[in-house]
Amino acid sequence: MGVKKLILLIILVLGMSLCSCCNREKQQENIEKQKIEILEELYEKGYDLPIKESDQREAEEECIAAIKRTEDIYVETGSGNSDHVVLNDSAMEQMKKEISKTKNPVISSEKYSVMENYQVMEKFLHNAEQRKKGEVVLYNIFQDGSIERNKYLYDGEEMYLLVTRAIRDDIGNPMIMYNTYTKINQWRYTEKGWFEYELCVPEPPEVTEIVDGSCLIRVRPLEEKCIELSKKCVLPLGYKGNNLLCSNWDINNLEDLDYNGMYEFLYQMKYGKKFIMQEGKTGIPAQEFEQLIMNYIPVTAGQIQKM
């Protein structure tokens, strides 16, 4: 082979190699571009966000550690070997006190649960209101003995929520149920101590049913007097099945109240048991109906009959 032919061959081989390298670089650039576009789309939607491996590992380890801290209390309740666990308020309160030793805020699913270490949560929210970066971990204890670790992260502009839940398997060993990472669409901390927020969720046409992403957490404990009044006047009525507590009414505006809807709730308040229609009857005697309503609402029998 002549020198010229050899040089041409070398140039050809080098050219092919360079071309191949350029193609690989271009392919890699396209792959990276696609990854960025996918991430941007995910963060725009705000839900099912990718979780960093280190963050997930930390969340799972801490959640498992929290559920192990409550093992003795869980077993002492007699629920350790039960297929259907329902912890009582006392057990959840003990678990809450135990996990509060980590200095993190803790709540439970018991009615009128007081948040332990609420000052930590409140400080995080006040700082976020001033656009100061920060994070806080809130534990939530459920009646089945499972524990949820909620990590709120504020980057100075947006707030995110990393949720990890740990449960016990059939033989009582802790295991991770799920991890989710979601952007909080909007939030506020009220003057009365409520943390209200709305998570980003799938919307139609992606889903056929509306997904509710709204959440409400009591941070600052209620005064004991408020709790007593709420247990007496709010808890028996609730906000479903009647509009007594969710409509704007007063003594001069009684027409919009749902008297039919409130009857069974007022009946339970007065007699301490649920109202059951007697077999064979198709209605409630007028005098019984009116007397019960008038016992709680400043309305006359004539007004009830008219409305």
PDB file of C-alpha atoms in Angstrom:
ATOM      1  CA  MET A   1       0.000   0.000   0.000  1.00  0.00           C
ATOM      2  CA  GLY A   2       1.302   3.425  -0.957  1.00  0.00           C
ATOM      3  CA  VAL A   3       1.852   6.217   1.502  1.00  0.00           C
ATOM      4  CA  LYS A   4      -0.959   8.299  -0.010  1.00  0.00           C
ATOM      5  CA  LYS A   5      -3.435   5.434   0.210  1.00  0.00           C
ATOM      6  CA  LEU A   6      -2.411   4.762   3.804  1.00  0.00           C
ATOM      7  CA  ILE A   7      -2.944   8.421   4.735  1.00  0.00           C
ATOM      8  CA  LEU A   8      -6.369   8.409   3.034  1.00  0.00           C
ATOM      9  CA  LEU A   9      -7.343   5.262   4.931  1.00  0.00           C
ATOM     10  CA  ILE A  10      -6.291   6.770   8.247  1.00  0.00           C
ATOM     11  CA  ILE A  11      -8.242   9.956   7.489  1.00  0.00           C
ATOM     12  CA  LEU A  12     -11.307   7.882   6.577  1.00  0.00           C
ATOM     13  CA  VAL A  13     -11.124   5.852   9.801  1.00  0.00           C
ATOM     14  CA  LEU A  14     -10.659   8.987  11.905  1.00  0.00           C
ATOM     15  CA  GLY A  15     -13.578  10.659  10.156  1.00  0.00           C
ATOM     16  CA  MET A  16     -15.841   7.697  10.826  1.00  0.00           C
ATOM     17  CA  SER A  17     -14.759   7.648  14.483  1.00  0.00           C
ATOM     18  CA  LEU A  18     -15.383  11.378  14.886  1.00  0.00           C
ATOM     19  CA  CYS A  19     -18.775  11.038  13.198  1.00  0.00           C
ATOM     20  CA  SER A  20     -19.675   8.159  15.514  1.00  0.00           C
ATOM     21  CA  CYS A  21     -18.614  10.176  18.558  1.00  0.00           C
ATOM     22  CA  CYS A  22     -20.674  13.158  17.388  1.00  0.00           C
ATOM     23  CA  ASN A  23     -23.726  10.929  16.917  1.00  0.00           C
ATOM     24  CA  ARG A  24     -23.328   9.462  20.410  1.00  0.00           C
ATOM     25  CA  GLU A  25     -22.967  12.930  21.921  1.00  0.00           C
ATOM     26  CA  LYS A  26     -26.034  14.114  20.035  1.00  0.00           C
ATOM     27  CA  GLN A  27     -28.024  11.082  21.198  1.00  0.00           C
ATOM     28  CA  GLN A  28     -26.935  11.707  24.777  1.00  0.00           C
ATOM     29  CA  GLU A  29     -27.915  15.369  24.484  1.00  0.00           C
ATOM     30  CA  ASN A  30     -31.361  14.340  23.193  1.00  0.00           C
ATOM     31  CA  ILE A  31     -31.790  11.879  26.070  1.00  0.00           C
ATOM     32  CA  GLU A  32     -30.849  14.528  28.634  1.00  0.00           C
ATOM     33  CA  LYS A  33     -33.186  17.011  26.949  1.00  0.00           C
ATOM     34  CA  GLN A  34     -36.047  14.517  27.109  1.00  0.00           C
ATOM     35  CA  LYS A  35     -35.353  13.892  30.804  1.00  0.00           C
ATOM     36  CA  ILE A  36     -35.465  17.632  31.524  1.00  0.00           C
ATOM     37  CA  GLU A  37     -38.726  18.000  29.575  1.00  0.00           C
ATOM     38  CA  ILE A  38     -40.309  15.097  31.490  1.00  0.00           C
ATOM     39  CA  LEU A  39     -39.225  16.571  34.842  1.00  0.00           C
ATOM     40  CA  GLU A  40     -40.539  19.997  33.875  1.00  0.00           C
ATOM     41  CA  GLU A  41     -43.873  18.433  32.924  1.00  0.00           C
ATOM     42  CA  LEU A  42     -44.021  16.515  36.196  1.00  0.00           C
ATOM     43  CA  TYR A  43     -43.254  19.587  38.311  1.00  0.00           C
ATOM     44  CA  GLU A  44     -45.824  21.580  36.364  1.00  0.00           C
ATOM     45  CA  LYS A  45     -48.485  19.004  37.287  1.00  0.00           C
ATOM     46  CA  GLY A  46     -47.144  18.875  40.844  1.00  0.00           C
ATOM     47  CA  TYR A  47     -47.984  15.277  41.807  1.00  0.00           C
ATOM     48  CA  ASP A  48     -46.175  11.909  41.611  1.00  0.00           C
ATOM     49  CA  LEU A  49     -42.918  13.839  41.715  1.00  0.00           C
ATOM     50  CA  PRO A  50     -39.628  11.885  41.676  1.00  0.00           C
ATOM     51  CA  ILE A  51     -38.019  11.361  45.085  1.00  0.00           C
ATOM     52  CA  LYS A  52     -34.277  11.554  45.597  1.00  0.00           C
ATOM     53  CA  GLU A  53     -32.871   8.218  46.698  1.00  0.00           C
ATOM     54  CA  SER A  54     -31.236   9.759  49.779  1.00  0.00           C
ATOM     55  CA  ASP A  55     -34.475  11.520  50.806  1.00  0.00           C
ATOM     56  CA  GLN A  56     -36.506   8.336  50.386  1.00  0.00           C
ATOM     57  CA  ARG A  57     -34.015   6.288  52.372  1.00  0.00           C
ATOM     58  CA  GLU A  58     -34.029   8.845  55.202  1.00  0.00           C
ATOM     59  CA  ALA A  59     -37.842   9.022  55.218  1.00  0.00           C
ATOM     60  CA  GLU A  60     -38.263   5.256  55.344  1.00  0.00           C
ATOM     61  CA  GLU A  61     -35.647   4.745  58.036  1.00  0.00           C
ATOM     62  CA  GLU A  62     -37.165   7.436  60.276  1.00  0.00           C
ATOM     63  CA  CYS A  63     -40.720   6.185  59.711  1.00  0.00           C
ATOM     64  CA  ILE A  64     -39.724   2.598  60.583  1.00  0.00           C
ATOM     65  CA  ALA A  65     -37.877   3.902  63.658  1.00  0.00           C
ATOM     66  CA  ALA A  66     -41.025   5.750  64.771  1.00  0.00           C
ATOM     67  CA  ILE A  67     -43.223   2.671  64.457  1.00  0.00           C
ATOM     68  CA  LYS A  68     -40.657   0.611  66.402  1.00  0.00           C
ATOM     69  CA  ARG A  69     -40.735   3.182  69.225  1.00  0.00           C
ATOM     70  CA  THR A  70     -44.431   2.438  69.710  1.00  0.00           C
ATOM     71  CA  GLU A  71     -44.127  -1.364  69.567  1.00  0.00           C
ATOM     72  CA  ASP A  72     -44.521  -1.945  73.312  1.00  0.00           C
ATOM     73  CA  ILE A  73     -47.612   0.267  73.502  1.00  0.00           C
ATOM     74  CA  TYR A  74     -49.071  -1.469  70.448  1.00  0.00           C
ATOM     75  CA  VAL A  75     -48.586  -4.917  71.966  1.00  0.00           C
ATOM     76  CA  GLU A  76     -49.898  -3.864  75.398  1.00  0.00           C
ATOM     77  CA  THR A  77     -53.218  -2.829  73.868  1.00  0.00           C
ATOM     78  CA  GLY A  78     -53.825  -6.465  72.971  1.00  0.00           C
ATOM     79  CA  SER A  79     -53.846  -5.575  69.297  1.00  0.00           C
ATOM     80  CA  GLY A  80     -50.483  -7.047  68.397  1.00  0.00           C
ATOM     81  CA  ASN A  81     -51.860 -10.254  66.904  1.00  0.00           C
ATOM     82  CA  SER A  82     -55.163  -8.878  65.661  1.00  0.00           C
ATOM     83  CA  ASP A  83     -56.081  -8.928  61.972  1.00  0.00           C
ATOM     84  CA  HIS A  84     -58.256  -5.866  62.388  1.00  0.00           C
ATOM     85  CA  VAL A  85     -56.583  -3.369  64.697  1.00  0.00           C
ATOM     86  CA  VAL A  86     -58.489  -0.421  66.136  1.00  0.00           C
ATOM     87  CA  LEU A  87     -56.470   1.438  68.762  1.00  0.00           C
ATOM     88  CA  ASN A  88     -58.325   3.362  71.440  1.00  0.00           C
ATOM     89  CA  ASP A  89     -57.661   7.022  72.151  1.00  0.00           C
ATOM     90  CA  SER A  90     -55.543   6.218  75.197  1.00  0.00           C
ATOM     91  CA  ALA A  91     -53.160   4.025  73.187  1.00  0.00           C
ATOM     92  CA  MET A  92     -52.783   6.632  70.457  1.00  0.00           C
ATOM     93  CA  GLU A  93     -52.136   9.295  73.085  1.00  0.00           C
ATOM     94  CA  GLN A  94     -49.343   7.168  74.595  1.00  0.00           C
ATOM     95  CA  MET A  95     -47.813   6.608  71.147  1.00  0.00           C
ATOM     96  CA  LYS A  96     -47.981  10.316  70.473  1.00  0.00           C
ATOM     97  CA  LYS A  97     -46.141  11.109  73.705  1.00  0.00           C
ATOM     98  CA  GLU A  98     -43.461   8.535  72.880  1.00  0.00           C
ATOM     99  CA  ILE A  99     -42.769   9.849  69.369  1.00  0.00           C
ATOM    100  CA  SER A 100     -42.799  13.439  70.646  1.00  0.00           C
ATOM    101  CA  LYS A 101     -39.495  12.624  72.376  1.00  0.00           C
ATOM    102  CA  THR A 102     -37.890  12.986  68.926  1.00  0.00           C
ATOM    103  CA  LYS A 103     -38.735  16.726  69.237  1.00  0.00           C
ATOM    104  CA  ASN A 104     -40.860  16.508  66.082  1.00  0.00           C
ATOM    105  CA  PRO A 105     -44.519  17.589  65.963  1.00  0.00           C
ATOM    106  CA  VAL A 106     -46.953  14.658  66.359  1.00  0.00           C
ATOM    107  CA  ILE A 107     -50.705  14.277  65.888  1.00  0.00           C
ATOM    108  CA  SER A 108     -53.081  11.304  65.943  1.00  0.00           C
ATOM    109  CA  SER A 109     -56.473  10.417  64.503  1.00  0.00           C
ATOM    110  CA  GLU A 110     -58.266  10.695  67.843  1.00  0.00           C
ATOM    111  CA  LYS A 111     -60.916  13.412  68.029  1.00  0.00           C
ATOM    112  CA  TYR A 112     -59.607  16.719  69.413  1.00  0.00           C
ATOM    113  CA  SER A 113     -56.039  15.450  69.270  1.00  0.00           C
ATOM    114  CA  VAL A 114     -53.550  18.050  70.516  1.00  0.00           C
ATOM    115  CA  MET A 115     -50.376  18.385  68.444  1.00  0.00           C
ATOM    116  CA  GLU A 116     -47.270  17.626  70.482  1.00  0.00           C
ATOM    117  CA  ASN A 117     -44.349  20.037  69.872  1.00  0.00           C
ATOM    118  CA  TYR A 118     -46.719  22.299  67.926  1.00  0.00           C
ATOM    119  CA  GLN A 119     -44.303  25.227  68.399  1.00  0.00           C
ATOM    120  CA  VAL A 120     -41.904  23.588  65.910  1.00  0.00           C
ATOM    121  CA  MET A 121     -44.628  23.373  63.270  1.00  0.00           C
ATOM    122  CA  GLU A 122     -45.814  26.900  63.953  1.00  0.00           C
ATOM    123  CA  LYS A 123     -42.289  28.314  63.659  1.00  0.00           C
ATOM    124  CA  PHE A 124     -41.840  26.609  60.270  1.00  0.00           C
ATOM    125  CA  LEU A 125     -45.129  28.077  58.999  1.00  0.00           C
ATOM    126  CA  HIS A 126     -44.368  31.582  60.288  1.00  0.00           C
ATOM    127  CA  ASN A 127     -40.960  31.447  58.595  1.00  0.00           C
ATOM    128  CA  ALA A 128     -42.553  30.258  55.349  1.00  0.00           C
ATOM    129  CA  GLU A 129     -44.957  33.198  55.517  1.00  0.00           C
ATOM    130  CA  GLN A 130     -41.853  35.414  55.464  1.00  0.00           C
ATOM    131  CA  ARG A 131     -40.427  33.401  52.530  1.00  0.00           C
ATOM    132  CA  LYS A 132     -37.713  31.820  54.649  1.00  0.00           C
ATOM    133  CA  LYS A 133     -36.535  28.402  53.501  1.00  0.00           C
ATOM    134  CA  GLY A 134     -37.092  25.512  55.876  1.00  0.00           C
ATOM    135  CA  GLU A 135     -38.498  22.062  56.528  1.00  0.00           C
ATOM    136  CA  VAL A 136     -40.368  20.228  59.259  1.00  0.00           C
ATOM    137  CA  VAL A 137     -41.394  16.619  59.913  1.00  0.00           C
ATOM    138  CA  LEU A 138     -44.876  15.911  61.273  1.00  0.00           C
ATOM    139  CA  TYR A 139     -45.828  12.393  62.419  1.00  0.00           C
ATOM    140  CA  ASN A 140     -49.430  11.178  62.297  1.00  0.00           C
ATOM    141  CA  ILE A 141     -50.624   8.096  64.216  1.00  0.00           C
ATOM    142  CA  PHE A 142     -53.640   6.167  62.911  1.00  0.00           C
ATOM    143  CA  GLN A 143     -56.109   3.846  64.642  1.00  0.00           C
ATOM    144  CA  ASP A 144     -54.716   0.776  62.880  1.00  0.00           C
ATOM    145  CA  GLY A 145     -51.313   1.428  64.465  1.00  0.00           C
ATOM    146  CA  SER A 146     -49.708   2.674  61.268  1.00  0.00           C
ATOM    147  CA  ILE A 147     -47.642   5.864  61.285  1.00  0.00           C
ATOM    148  CA  GLU A 148     -47.289   8.493  58.596  1.00  0.00           C
ATOM    149  CA  ARG A 149     -44.237  10.732  58.286  1.00  0.00           C
ATOM    150  CA  ASN A 150     -45.090  14.033  56.609  1.00  0.00           C
ATOM    151  CA  LYS A 151     -42.125  16.182  55.651  1.00  0.00           C
ATOM    152  CA  TYR A 152     -43.009  19.729  54.559  1.00  0.00           C
ATOM    153  CA  LEU A 153     -40.314  21.532  52.584  1.00  0.00           C
ATOM    154  CA  TYR A 154     -40.358  25.225  51.676  1.00  0.00           C
ATOM    155  CA  ASP A 155     -37.759  26.470  49.182  1.00  0.00           C
ATOM    156  CA  GLY A 156     -38.521  30.175  49.510  1.00  0.00           C
ATOM    157  CA  GLU A 157     -41.186  30.103  46.790  1.00  0.00           C
ATOM    158  CA  GLU A 158     -42.986  26.759  46.755  1.00  0.00           C
ATOM    159  CA  MET A 159     -43.953  24.211  49.405  1.00  0.00           C
ATOM    160  CA  TYR A 160     -43.747  20.451  48.902  1.00  0.00           C
ATOM    161  CA  LEU A 161     -44.884  17.430  50.927  1.00  0.00           C
ATOM    162  CA  LEU A 162     -43.038  14.115  51.151  1.00  0.00           C
ATOM    163  CA  VAL A 163     -45.292  11.469  52.730  1.00  0.00           C
ATOM    164  CA  THR A 164     -44.103   8.061  53.926  1.00  0.00           C
ATOM    165  CA  ARG A 165     -46.363   5.574  55.688  1.00  0.00           C
ATOM    166  CA  ALA A 166     -45.260   2.535  57.687  1.00  0.00           C
ATOM    167  CA  ILE A 167     -47.553  -0.330  58.669  1.00  0.00           C
ATOM    168  CA  ARG A 168     -47.172  -3.698  60.381  1.00  0.00           C
ATOM    169  CA  ASP A 169     -47.381  -6.897  58.370  1.00  0.00           C
ATOM    170  CA  ASP A 170     -49.298 -10.052  59.380  1.00  0.00           C
ATOM    171  CA  ILE A 171     -46.665 -11.047  61.930  1.00  0.00           C
ATOM    172  CA  GLY A 172     -46.175  -7.544  63.320  1.00  0.00           C
ATOM    173  CA  ASN A 173     -43.013  -6.483  61.497  1.00  0.00           C
ATOM    174  CA  PRO A 174     -42.889  -2.875  60.271  1.00  0.00           C
ATOM    175  CA  MET A 175     -42.871  -2.269  56.526  1.00  0.00           C
ATOM    176  CA  ILE A 176     -43.234   0.734  54.209  1.00  0.00           C
ATOM    177  CA  MET A 177     -46.648   1.070  52.595  1.00  0.00           C
ATOM    178  CA  TYR A 178     -45.938   4.004  50.253  1.00  0.00           C
ATOM    179  CA  ASN A 179     -43.939   7.153  49.499  1.00  0.00           C
ATOM    180  CA  THR A 180     -45.378  10.180  47.706  1.00  0.00           C
ATOM    181  CA  TYR A 181     -43.906  13.556  46.846  1.00  0.00           C
ATOM    182  CA  THR A 182     -46.328  16.340  45.947  1.00  0.00           C
ATOM    183  CA  LYS A 183     -46.305  20.080  45.414  1.00  0.00           C
ATOM    184  CA  ILE A 184     -48.682  22.108  47.588  1.00  0.00           C
ATOM    185  CA  ASN A 185     -50.766  24.245  45.250  1.00  0.00           C
ATOM    186  CA  GLN A 186     -51.765  26.826  47.868  1.00  0.00           C
ATOM    187  CA  TRP A 187     -51.632  27.109  51.643  1.00  0.00           C
ATOM    188  CA  ARG A 188     -52.167  29.447  54.587  1.00  0.00           C
ATOM    189  CA  TYR A 189     -51.792  29.451  58.348  1.00  0.00           C
ATOM    190  CA  THR A 190     -54.821  31.068  59.964  1.00  0.00           C
ATOM    191  CA  GLU A 191     -54.860  33.388  62.962  1.00  0.00           C
ATOM    192  CA  LYS A 192     -56.745  30.710  64.896  1.00  0.00           C
ATOM    193  CA  GLY A 193     -54.006  28.116  64.380  1.00  0.00           C
ATOM    194  CA  TRP A 194     -55.221  26.049  61.425  1.00  0.00           C
ATOM    195  CA  PHE A 195     -52.846  24.910  58.668  1.00  0.00           C
ATOM    196  CA  GLU A 196     -54.907  24.793  55.486  1.00  0.00           C
ATOM    197  CA  TYR A 197     -53.463  23.582  52.214  1.00  0.00           C
ATOM    198  CA  GLU A 198     -54.390  22.085  48.863  1.00  0.00           C
ATOM    199  CA  LEU A 199     -52.205  19.471  47.184  1.00  0.00           C
ATOM    200  CA  CYS A 200     -51.749  19.282  43.425  1.00  0.00           C
ATOM    201  CA  VAL A 201     -53.887  16.377  42.177  1.00  0.00           C
ATOM    202  CA  PRO A 202     -54.889  14.836  38.830  1.00  0.00           C
ATOM    203  CA  GLU A 203     -57.705  16.701  37.114  1.00  0.00           C
ATOM    204  CA  PRO A 204     -60.146  15.786  34.326  1.00  0.00           C
ATOM    205  CA  PRO A 205     -59.767  14.566  31.639  1.00  0.00           C
ATOM    206  CA  GLU A 206     -56.840  12.673  33.192  1.00  0.00           C
ATOM    207  CA  VAL A 207     -59.281  11.293  35.791  1.00  0.00           C
ATOM    208  CA  THR A 208     -63.028  10.710  35.540  1.00  0.00           C
ATOM    209  CA  GLU A 209     -63.791  11.750  39.137  1.00  0.00           C
ATOM    210  CA  ILE A 210     -62.786  14.879  41.015  1.00  0.00           C
ATOM    211  CA  VAL A 211     -59.862  14.298  43.392  1.00  0.00           C
ATOM    212  CA  ASP A 212     -59.952  16.360  46.587  1.00  0.00           C
ATOM    213  CA  GLY A 213     -56.479  17.543  47.577  1.00  0.00           C
ATOM    214  CA  SER A 214     -57.571  19.826  50.409  1.00  0.00           C
ATOM    215  CA  CYS A 215     -56.152  19.243  53.913  1.00  0.00           C
ATOM    216  CA  LEU A 216     -56.755  20.863  57.291  1.00  0.00           C
ATOM    217  CA  ILE A 217     -54.536  20.393  60.353  1.00  0.00           C
ATOM    218  CA  ARG A 218     -55.007  21.892  63.795  1.00  0.00           C
ATOM    219  CA  VAL A 219     -51.592  23.172  64.904  1.00  0.00           C
ATOM    220  CA  ARG A 220     -52.128  25.448  67.900  1.00  0.00           C
ATOM    221  CA  PRO A 221     -54.074  23.564  70.618  1.00  0.00           C
ATOM    222  CA  LEU A 222     -57.623  24.646  71.347  1.00  0.00           C
ATOM    223  CA  GLU A 223     -58.406  26.017  74.780  1.00  0.00           C
ATOM    224  CA  GLU A 224     -59.935  23.429  77.106  1.00  0.00           C
ATOM    225  CA  LYS A 225     -63.181  25.412  77.250  1.00  0.00           C
ATOM    226  CA  CYS A 226     -63.464  25.394  73.446  1.00  0.00           C
ATOM    227  CA  ILE A 227     -62.912  21.632  73.366  1.00  0.00           C
ATOM    228  CA  GLU A 228     -65.643  21.070  75.963  1.00  0.00           C
ATOM    229  CA  LEU A 229     -68.113  23.259  74.061  1.00  0.00           C
ATOM    230  CA  SER A 230     -67.241  21.619  70.760  1.00  0.00           C
ATOM    231  CA  LYS A 231     -67.760  18.126  72.186  1.00  0.00           C
ATOM    232  CA  LYS A 232     -71.118  19.208  73.540  1.00  0.00           C
ATOM    233  CA  CYS A 233     -72.454  21.259  70.630  1.00  0.00           C
ATOM    234  CA  VAL A 234     -70.504  20.413  67.466  1.00  0.00           C
ATOM    235  CA  LEU A 235     -69.480  16.761  67.656  1.00  0.00           C
ATOM    236  CA  PRO A 236     -73.035  15.328  67.993  1.00  0.00           C
ATOM    237  CA  LEU A 237     -74.262  17.369  64.999  1.00  0.00           C
ATOM    238  CA  GLY A 238     -71.347  17.367  62.593  1.00  0.00           C
ATOM    239  CA  TYR A 239     -71.454  18.960  59.148  1.00  0.00           C
ATOM    240  CA  LYS A 240     -73.087  16.181  57.128  1.00  0.00           C
ATOM    241  CA  GLY A 241     -76.766  15.360  56.913  1.00  0.00           C
ATOM    242  CA  ASN A 242     -77.900  18.825  58.024  1.00  0.00           C
ATOM    243  CA  ASN A 243     -76.979  22.457  57.480  1.00  0.00           C
ATOM    244  CA  LEU A 244     -77.270  23.725  61.041  1.00  0.00           C
ATOM    245  CA  LEU A 245     -73.531  24.390  61.418  1.00  0.00           C
ATOM    246  CA  CYS A 246     -72.723  25.329  57.828  1.00  0.00           C
ATOM    247  CA  SER A 247     -75.355  27.942  56.982  1.00  0.00           C
ATOM    248  CA  ASN A 248     -75.692  31.599  57.902  1.00  0.00           C
ATOM    249  CA  TRP A 249     -78.769  31.898  60.124  1.00  0.00           C
ATOM    250  CA  ASP A 250     -79.997  33.739  63.214  1.00  0.00           C
ATOM    251  CA  ILE A 251     -83.255  34.292  65.098  1.00  0.00           C
ATOM    252  CA  ASN A 252     -84.533  36.522  62.279  1.00  0.00           C
ATOM    253  CA  ASN A 253     -83.537  34.114  59.516  1.00  0.00           C
ATOM    254  CA  LEU A 254     -84.759  30.566  60.217  1.00  0.00           C
ATOM    255  CA  GLU A 255     -86.266  29.728  56.822  1.00  0.00           C
ATOM    256  CA  ASP A 256     -83.157  28.143  55.283  1.00  0.00           C
ATOM    257  CA  LEU A 257     -82.530  25.594  58.036  1.00  0.00           C
ATOM    258  CA  ASP A 258     -83.055  21.924  57.153  1.00  0.00           C
ATOM    259  CA  TYR A 259     -85.398  20.818  59.934  1.00  0.00           C
ATOM    260  CA  ASN A 260     -85.972  17.359  58.462  1.00  0.00           C
ATOM    261  CA  GLY A 261     -82.231  16.819  58.213  1.00  0.00           C
ATOM    262  CA  MET A 262     -81.406  17.978  61.749  1.00  0.00           C
ATOM    263  CA  TYR A 263     -84.101  15.922  63.521  1.00  0.00           C
ATOM    264  CA  GLU A 264     -82.161  12.660  63.885  1.00  0.00           C
ATOM    265  CA  PHE A 265     -79.040  14.515  65.122  1.00  0.00           C
ATOM    266  CA  LEU A 266     -80.989  16.494  67.718  1.00  0.00           C
ATOM    267  CA  TYR A 267     -82.749  13.272  68.740  1.00  0.00           C
ATOM    268  CA  GLN A 268     -79.376  11.638  69.485  1.00  0.00           C
ATOM    269  CA  MET A 269     -78.251  14.718  71.449  1.00  0.00           C
ATOM    270  CA  LYS A 270     -81.369  14.637  73.621  1.00  0.00           C
ATOM    271  CA  TYR A 271     -81.796  10.896  74.174  1.00  0.00           C
ATOM    272  CA  GLY A 272     -78.237   9.621  73.754  1.00  0.00           C
ATOM    273  CA  LYS A 273     -79.183   7.072  71.086  1.00  0.00           C
ATOM    274  CA  LYS A 274     -79.772   6.977  67.355  1.00  0.00           C
ATOM    275  CA  PHE A 275     -83.225   7.689  65.959  1.00  0.00           C
ATOM    276  CA  ILE A 276     -84.837   4.615  64.381  1.00  0.00           C
ATOM    277  CA  MET A 277     -88.199   4.808  62.641  1.00  0.00           C
ATOM    278  CA  GLN A 278     -90.592   2.326  64.220  1.00  0.00           C
ATOM    279  CA  GLU A 279     -91.664  -0.515  61.991  1.00  0.00           C
ATOM    280  CA  GLY A 280     -94.951   0.141  60.201  1.00  0.00           C
ATOM    281  CA  LYS A 281     -94.722   3.934  60.616  1.00  0.00           C
ATOM    282  CA  THR A 282     -94.163   6.270  57.697  1.00  0.00           C
ATOM    283  CA  GLY A 283     -93.485   9.480  59.578  1.00  0.00           C
ATOM    284  CA  ILE A 284     -92.934  11.253  62.900  1.00  0.00           C
ATOM    285  CA  PRO A 285     -95.937  12.615  64.835  1.00  0.00           C
ATOM    286  CA  ALA A 286     -96.058  16.393  64.380  1.00  0.00           C
ATOM    287  CA  GLN A 287     -96.023  17.206  68.094  1.00  0.00           C
ATOM    288  CA  GLU A 288     -92.962  14.991  68.742  1.00  0.00           C
ATOM    289  CA  PHE A 289     -91.134  16.526  65.788  1.00  0.00           C
ATOM    290  CA  GLU A 290     -91.964  20.101  66.778  1.00  0.00           C
ATOM    291  CA  GLN A 291     -91.175  19.653  70.483  1.00  0.00           C
ATOM    292  CA  LEU A 292     -87.734  18.252  69.786  1.00  0.00           C
ATOM    293  CA  ILE A 293     -86.854  21.025  67.320  1.00  0.00           C
ATOM    294  CA  MET A 294     -88.136  23.749  69.649  1.00  0.00           C
ATOM    295  CA  ASN A 295     -86.043  22.320  72.470  1.00  0.00           C
ATOM    296  CA  TYR A 296     -82.897  23.470  70.576  1.00  0.00           C
ATOM    297  CA  ILE A 297     -83.925  26.066  67.996  1.00  0.00           C
ATOM    298  CA  PRO A 298     -85.759  29.384  68.815  1.00  0.00           C
ATOM    299  CA  VAL A 299     -88.678  28.587  66.504  1.00  0.00           C
ATOM    300  CA  THR A 300     -92.415  28.069  67.072  1.00  0.00           C
ATOM    301  CA  ALA A 301     -94.577  25.123  66.031  1.00  0.00           C
ATOM    302  CA  GLY A 302     -96.423  27.406  63.630  1.00  0.00           C
ATOM    303  CA  GLN A 303     -93.166  28.454  61.950  1.00  0.00           C
ATOM    304  CA  ILE A 304     -92.069  24.819  61.600  1.00  0.00           C
ATOM    305  CA  GLN A 305     -95.391  23.893  59.998  1.00  0.00           C
ATOM    306  CA  LYS A 306     -95.154  26.822  57.620  1.00  0.00           C
ATOM    307  CA  MET A 307     -91.564  26.123  56.609  1.00  0.00           C
TER     308      MET A 307
END
